[in-house]
Short mmCIF file of C-alpha atoms in Angstrom, two decimals:
data_model
loop_
_atom_site.label_atom_id
_atom_site.label_comp_id
_atom_site.label_asym_id
_atom_site.label_seq_id
_atom_site.Cartn_x
_atom_site.Cartn_y
_atom_site.Cartn_z
CA MET K 1 8.52 44.09 -10.23
CA THR K 2 7.25 42.09 -13.50
CA HIS K 3 9.49 39.63 -15.67
CA ARG K 4 9.98 37.77 -18.48
CA ILE K 5 8.86 34.42 -17.94
CA GLY K 6 9.58 31.21 -19.81
CA VAL K 7 7.93 27.88 -18.93
CA VAL K 8 9.96 25.08 -19.99
CA GLY K 9 7.56 21.68 -19.60
CA ALA K 10 3.42 23.27 -21.09
CA GLY K 11 1.39 20.57 -19.47
CA ARG K 12 -1.49 20.65 -17.40
CA VAL K 13 0.20 23.45 -14.47
CA GLY K 14 2.46 25.51 -16.76
CA ALA K 15 0.88 26.66 -19.20
CA VAL K 16 -1.91 27.92 -16.28
CA LEU K 17 0.50 28.93 -14.46
CA ALA K 18 2.55 31.25 -16.98
CA ALA K 19 -1.17 32.62 -18.51
CA ALA K 20 -2.23 33.47 -14.81
CA LEU K 21 1.15 34.83 -14.21
CA GLN K 22 0.86 36.94 -18.15
CA SER K 23 -2.70 38.14 -16.88
CA ALA K 24 -0.76 39.48 -13.36
CA GLY K 25 1.79 41.54 -15.81
CA HIS K 26 4.44 39.33 -16.23
CA THR K 27 5.17 38.59 -20.41
CA VAL K 28 6.04 35.11 -20.78
CA VAL K 29 8.21 34.91 -23.82
CA ALA K 30 8.67 31.26 -24.51
CA ALA K 31 7.12 27.86 -23.66
CA ALA K 32 8.35 24.35 -24.08
CA GLY K 33 6.22 21.00 -24.49
CA GLU K 34 6.93 18.36 -26.57
CA SER K 35 3.28 16.92 -26.74
CA ASP K 36 0.39 17.75 -29.16
CA ALA K 37 -1.54 18.37 -25.93
CA SER K 38 0.82 20.74 -24.55
CA ARG K 39 1.94 22.73 -27.66
CA PHE K 40 -2.58 23.05 -28.25
CA ARG K 41 -2.21 24.36 -24.41
CA ILE K 42 0.67 26.75 -25.38
CA ALA K 43 -1.87 28.02 -28.05
CA ASP K 44 -4.75 28.58 -26.29
CA LEU K 45 -3.69 29.66 -23.57
CA LEU K 46 -0.87 31.93 -24.60
CA PRO K 47 -1.82 32.75 -27.91
CA GLY K 48 1.36 34.15 -30.21
CA VAL K 49 4.04 32.79 -27.28
CA ALA K 50 6.72 31.50 -28.85
CA HIS K 51 7.21 27.49 -29.02
CA ALA K 52 11.09 26.55 -28.49
CA LYS K 53 13.27 24.42 -27.24
CA PRO K 54 13.84 24.39 -23.51
CA THR K 55 17.37 25.86 -24.27
CA ASP K 56 16.45 28.31 -25.95
CA VAL K 57 13.34 28.83 -23.69
CA ALA K 58 16.16 29.65 -21.00
CA ARG K 59 17.93 31.99 -22.33
CA ALA K 60 15.47 34.19 -23.79
CA CYS K 61 14.00 34.75 -20.18
CA ASP K 62 15.00 36.38 -16.44
CA LEU K 63 12.55 33.71 -14.70
CA LEU K 64 12.28 30.29 -16.13
CA LEU K 65 9.32 27.96 -14.86
CA LEU K 66 10.24 24.50 -14.35
CA THR K 67 7.18 22.22 -14.33
CA VAL K 68 7.88 19.09 -15.88
CA PRO K 69 7.64 15.68 -13.99
CA ASP K 70 9.28 15.09 -11.11
CA ASP K 71 11.16 12.35 -12.19
CA MET K 72 12.37 14.31 -14.94
CA LEU K 73 13.35 17.31 -13.27
CA ALA K 74 16.71 16.28 -12.38
CA ASN K 75 18.12 15.75 -15.90
CA VAL K 76 16.80 18.99 -16.95
CA VAL K 77 17.74 21.35 -14.51
CA THR K 78 21.52 19.87 -15.14
CA VAL K 79 21.12 19.24 -18.69
CA LEU K 80 20.35 23.66 -18.77
CA SER K 81 22.63 24.42 -16.43
CA ASP K 82 26.00 22.28 -18.62
CA SER K 83 24.33 23.76 -21.73
CA GLY K 84 24.86 27.36 -20.49
CA ALA K 85 20.99 28.24 -20.59
CA ILE K 86 20.49 29.40 -17.39
CA ARG K 87 22.45 32.41 -15.84
CA PRO K 88 23.86 34.21 -12.63
CA GLY K 89 21.13 36.16 -11.34
CA GLN K 90 18.08 34.34 -13.14
CA TYR K 91 15.28 33.23 -11.14
CA VAL K 92 14.58 28.69 -11.63
CA VAL K 93 11.27 28.20 -9.94
CA HIS K 94 9.96 24.25 -10.10
CA THR K 95 6.36 23.17 -8.97
CA SER K 96 7.30 20.32 -7.88
CA GLY K 97 5.72 18.84 -4.81
CA ARG K 98 8.43 15.80 -3.89
CA HIS K 99 11.05 18.18 -4.50
CA GLY K 100 12.56 21.23 -2.76
CA LEU K 101 15.61 23.26 -3.45
CA ALA K 102 18.49 19.63 -4.02
CA VAL K 103 17.40 19.30 -7.06
CA LEU K 104 18.25 23.00 -8.11
CA GLU K 105 21.26 23.09 -6.84
CA PRO K 106 23.31 22.86 -10.46
CA ALA K 107 21.54 26.14 -11.13
CA ARG K 108 22.24 27.40 -7.82
CA ARG K 109 26.14 26.50 -7.93
CA ILE K 110 26.06 29.01 -11.67
CA GLY K 111 24.43 31.76 -9.35
CA ALA K 112 20.07 31.72 -10.20
CA HIS K 113 18.60 32.47 -7.66
CA VAL K 114 16.17 28.83 -6.89
CA VAL K 115 12.76 28.13 -5.33
CA ALA K 116 10.46 25.30 -5.15
CA MET K 117 6.89 26.15 -5.81
CA HIS K 118 3.84 23.35 -6.00
CA PRO K 119 0.39 24.53 -6.12
CA ALA K 120 -2.19 22.47 -4.12
CA MET K 121 -4.31 22.42 -6.67
CA THR K 122 -5.81 19.60 -9.36
CA PHE K 123 -5.52 20.74 -12.52
CA THR K 124 -7.69 20.58 -16.15
CA GLY K 125 -4.76 22.20 -18.37
CA THR K 126 -7.68 24.49 -19.99
CA ALA K 127 -9.04 27.99 -18.65
CA ILE K 128 -11.05 26.22 -16.32
CA ASP K 129 -7.88 26.42 -14.00
CA LEU K 130 -7.75 29.98 -13.57
CA ASP K 131 -10.18 31.27 -11.50
CA ARG K 132 -9.29 27.88 -8.92
CA LEU K 133 -6.00 30.09 -8.43
CA ALA K 134 -7.51 32.25 -6.45
CA GLY K 135 -6.91 31.27 -3.12
CA CYS K 136 -4.92 28.04 -4.14
CA VAL K 137 -1.95 27.19 -0.70
CA PHE K 138 0.93 27.19 -2.95
CA GLY K 139 3.79 24.80 -0.83
CA LEU K 140 6.82 26.89 -0.98
CA THR K 141 10.34 26.34 -0.26
CA ALA K 142 13.29 28.46 -0.26
CA ALA K 143 16.46 30.28 1.15
CA ASP K 144 16.07 33.77 2.46
CA ALA K 145 16.81 35.92 -0.16
CA GLU K 146 14.55 34.59 -2.10
CA ARG K 147 11.68 34.44 0.23
CA ALA K 148 9.98 37.81 -0.90
CA PHE K 149 10.27 37.19 -4.29
CA ALA K 150 8.85 33.82 -3.86
CA GLU K 151 5.87 35.10 -2.38
CA GLY K 152 5.32 38.14 -4.07
CA LEU K 153 4.82 35.09 -7.31
CA VAL K 154 2.53 33.45 -5.30
CA ALA K 155 0.51 36.96 -4.56
CA ASP K 156 0.37 37.14 -8.37
CA LEU K 157 -1.12 33.90 -8.70
CA GLY K 158 -3.72 35.03 -6.01
CA GLY K 159 -2.52 32.47 -3.52
CA ARG K 160 -1.42 31.80 -0.82
CA SER K 161 1.62 30.91 0.72
CA MET K 162 2.73 27.95 3.24
CA TRP K 163 6.79 27.50 3.89
CA VAL K 164 7.52 23.89 3.52
CA PRO K 165 10.85 22.54 5.13
CA GLU K 166 13.33 21.46 2.91
CA GLU K 167 13.29 17.43 4.60
CA MET K 168 9.29 17.68 4.80
CA ARG K 169 8.69 18.12 1.03
CA THR K 170 8.14 15.03 0.48
CA LEU K 171 5.47 13.86 3.49
CA TYR K 172 3.48 17.39 2.55
CA HIS K 173 3.27 15.82 -1.31
CA ALA K 174 2.33 12.38 -0.16
CA GLY K 175 -0.49 14.18 1.89
CA LEU K 176 -1.62 16.26 -0.83
CA ALA K 177 -1.49 12.68 -3.31
CA HIS K 178 -3.03 10.75 -0.69
CA GLY K 179 -6.06 12.88 0.22
CA ALA K 180 -7.23 14.24 -3.93
CA ASN K 181 -5.21 11.17 -6.01
CA HIS K 182 -6.98 7.97 -3.63
CA LEU K 183 -10.21 10.48 -3.75
CA VAL K 184 -10.38 10.11 -6.93
CA THR K 185 -9.88 6.48 -6.81
CA LEU K 186 -12.07 6.58 -3.78
CA VAL K 187 -15.29 8.16 -5.99
CA THR K 188 -14.88 5.77 -8.70
CA GLN K 189 -15.08 2.54 -7.60
CA ALA K 190 -18.50 4.15 -5.76
CA MET K 191 -19.76 5.04 -8.72
CA GLU K 192 -18.65 1.59 -10.18
CA LEU K 193 -20.43 -0.22 -7.05
CA LEU K 194 -23.80 1.85 -7.48
CA ALA K 195 -23.63 1.17 -11.35
CA ALA K 196 -23.54 -1.97 -10.53
CA ALA K 197 -26.92 -1.70 -8.38
CA GLY K 198 -28.82 -0.14 -11.03
CA ALA K 199 -28.48 3.54 -10.30
CA ASP K 200 -28.74 5.39 -13.67
CA ASP K 201 -26.43 8.59 -12.66
CA PRO K 202 -23.71 7.64 -9.88
CA ALA K 203 -22.30 11.00 -10.33
CA GLY K 204 -24.85 12.50 -9.72
CA THR K 205 -26.44 10.61 -6.66
CA LEU K 206 -22.68 10.39 -4.90
CA ARG K 207 -22.45 14.39 -5.25
CA PRO K 208 -24.17 15.84 -2.15
CA LEU K 209 -23.23 13.19 0.17
CA LEU K 210 -19.86 13.03 -1.35
CA THR K 211 -19.65 17.28 -0.73
CA ALA K 212 -21.19 16.71 2.50
CA ALA K 213 -19.07 14.28 3.66
CA LEU K 214 -16.19 16.09 2.68
CA ASP K 215 -17.02 19.64 4.24
CA ASN K 216 -17.68 17.77 7.38
CA ALA K 217 -13.93 15.56 7.19
CA LEU K 218 -12.33 19.21 6.92
CA ASP K 219 -14.57 20.70 9.64
CA GLN K 220 -15.00 17.33 12.09
CA GLY K 221 -12.51 15.91 11.28
CA ASP K 222 -12.53 11.76 12.72
CA SER K 223 -15.92 13.00 14.28
CA ALA K 224 -17.72 13.34 10.54
CA LEU K 225 -17.90 9.54 10.16
CA THR K 226 -20.73 8.04 10.15
CA GLY K 227 -22.30 4.65 9.04
CA PRO K 228 -22.49 0.82 9.59
CA ILE K 229 -18.50 0.53 11.13
CA VAL K 230 -19.25 3.88 13.43
CA ARG K 231 -22.49 1.93 14.47
CA GLY K 232 -20.53 -1.32 15.05
CA ASP K 233 -23.38 -2.84 12.23
CA VAL K 234 -21.70 -6.14 11.61
CA ASN K 235 -24.56 -7.33 10.35
CA THR K 236 -24.59 -4.67 7.62
CA VAL K 237 -20.51 -4.84 6.93
CA ARG K 238 -20.66 -8.36 6.55
CA ALA K 239 -23.80 -7.82 4.00
CA HIS K 240 -21.74 -5.28 1.99
CA LEU K 241 -18.69 -7.11 2.00
CA ALA K 242 -20.84 -9.99 0.26
CA ASP K 243 -22.55 -8.20 -2.33
CA ILE K 244 -19.00 -6.16 -3.30
CA ALA K 245 -17.48 -9.81 -3.86
CA ALA K 246 -20.53 -11.48 -5.73
CA ASN K 247 -20.58 -7.62 -7.60
CA ALA K 248 -17.71 -5.79 -7.71
CA PRO K 249 -14.31 -7.90 -6.46
CA HIS K 250 -12.24 -5.15 -7.38
CA THR K 251 -13.22 -2.71 -5.51
CA MET K 252 -12.45 -5.23 -2.28
CA PRO K 253 -8.41 -4.48 -1.52
CA SER K 254 -9.60 -0.62 -0.92
CA TYR K 255 -13.36 -1.10 1.33
CA VAL K 256 -10.74 -4.36 3.41
CA ALA K 257 -8.00 -1.87 3.90
CA LEU K 258 -10.57 1.92 4.54
CA ALA K 259 -13.26 -0.82 6.70
CA ARG K 260 -9.90 -1.46 8.96
CA ASP K 261 -8.69 1.68 8.98
CA THR K 262 -12.45 2.91 10.10
CA LEU K 263 -12.21 0.91 12.04
CA ASP K 264 -9.24 1.53 14.24
CA ARG K 265 -9.86 4.99 14.45
CA VAL K 266 -13.69 4.52 16.14
CA VAL K 267 -12.19 2.20 18.05
CA THR K 268 -9.76 4.28 19.66
CA ASP K 269 -11.94 7.42 20.25
CA GLY K 270 -14.59 5.57 22.34
CA ARG K 271 -17.99 5.36 19.80
CA VAL K 272 -17.40 1.66 18.81
CA LEU K 273 -16.28 -0.86 22.30
CA PRO K 274 -13.69 -3.66 21.81
CA ILE K 275 -15.95 -6.70 21.78
CA ARG K 276 -17.59 -4.93 18.45
CA ALA K 277 -14.95 -4.39 16.97
CA ALA K 278 -13.38 -7.39 17.26
CA ALA K 279 -16.46 -9.34 15.82
CA ILE K 280 -16.37 -6.59 12.35
CA ARG K 281 -12.67 -7.59 12.42
CA ARG K 282 -13.03 -11.29 11.80
CA VAL K 283 -15.79 -10.46 9.18
CA VAL K 284 -13.04 -7.83 7.50
CA ASP K 285 -10.48 -10.65 7.80
CA ASP K 286 -12.66 -13.61 6.32
CA ALA K 287 -14.27 -11.40 3.29
CA GLU K 288 -10.32 -10.84 2.48
CA ARG K 289 -8.98 -14.02 2.74
CA THR K 290 -12.22 -15.77 0.83
CA ALA K 291 -11.49 -13.04 -1.72
CA GLN K 292 -7.49 -13.90 -1.78
CA LEU K 293 -8.81 -17.66 -2.61
CA GLN K 294 -11.98 -16.72 -5.07
CA ALA K 295 -8.87 -14.93 -7.20
CA ALA K 296 -6.17 -17.57 -6.59
CA ARG K 297 -8.12 -19.84 -8.13
CA ARG K 298 -9.51 -17.86 -11.22
CA ARG K 299 -5.53 -17.40 -12.24
#
């Protein structure tokens, strides 16, 4: 069954999903987006699709995609429901990772079919993303009556369905954000350290190492850990911390936090003896205290 789709929030996610559904045979009838970037995405990914107000988009479609930021979602659903733009029998689908069905309650009370459908993917908002949807996992939450519809929508997008209980939506999203968003921060900091060390291509230097490390971590978990902490090399950790403090002190907090967590893991599984772990922990604690004192003096 094909649908007439409307998109409210033509950001990086909304425009791409709408374009993918259009390629699968659905018809995108209208899209709403306030920013210049959103208007460009509509023109680029959804040529010929009308740009309209959110209420007009909702009235024009039988499947409404709400792809607005998490903190805006409740207000958008309420406004569209109270204005009569959402109607009984309509499908209303949001793409928030954090939210489940509760945020769509105003639409459900009217008689709409509601679904939470979050793609576990990072988006650029360009045609590049379309191929990345193949095999992408979508975190779904829906009532029994909407489960088949939700799975069919994911299949049309080329993705894989994963059912997430309503009460676990936030934890599900936290896992994705911690893995993907904080990975970007970590990699960026690693590139800054390499640049400070004189590397002319930090990204190229890291790419094969990080690709292998990520693959190993996904396959083996903690068993993939390597490096000075796993080896118990106290002096190497001390040297790292000294050079970080001298050349890139803004990366010290994350290095220290992750060093402690790594140490806890390799002590628990027996790869580092407690006495050696205690020595590393003292080095890390001393470096952190010194960094905090120096930061206080600078203020």
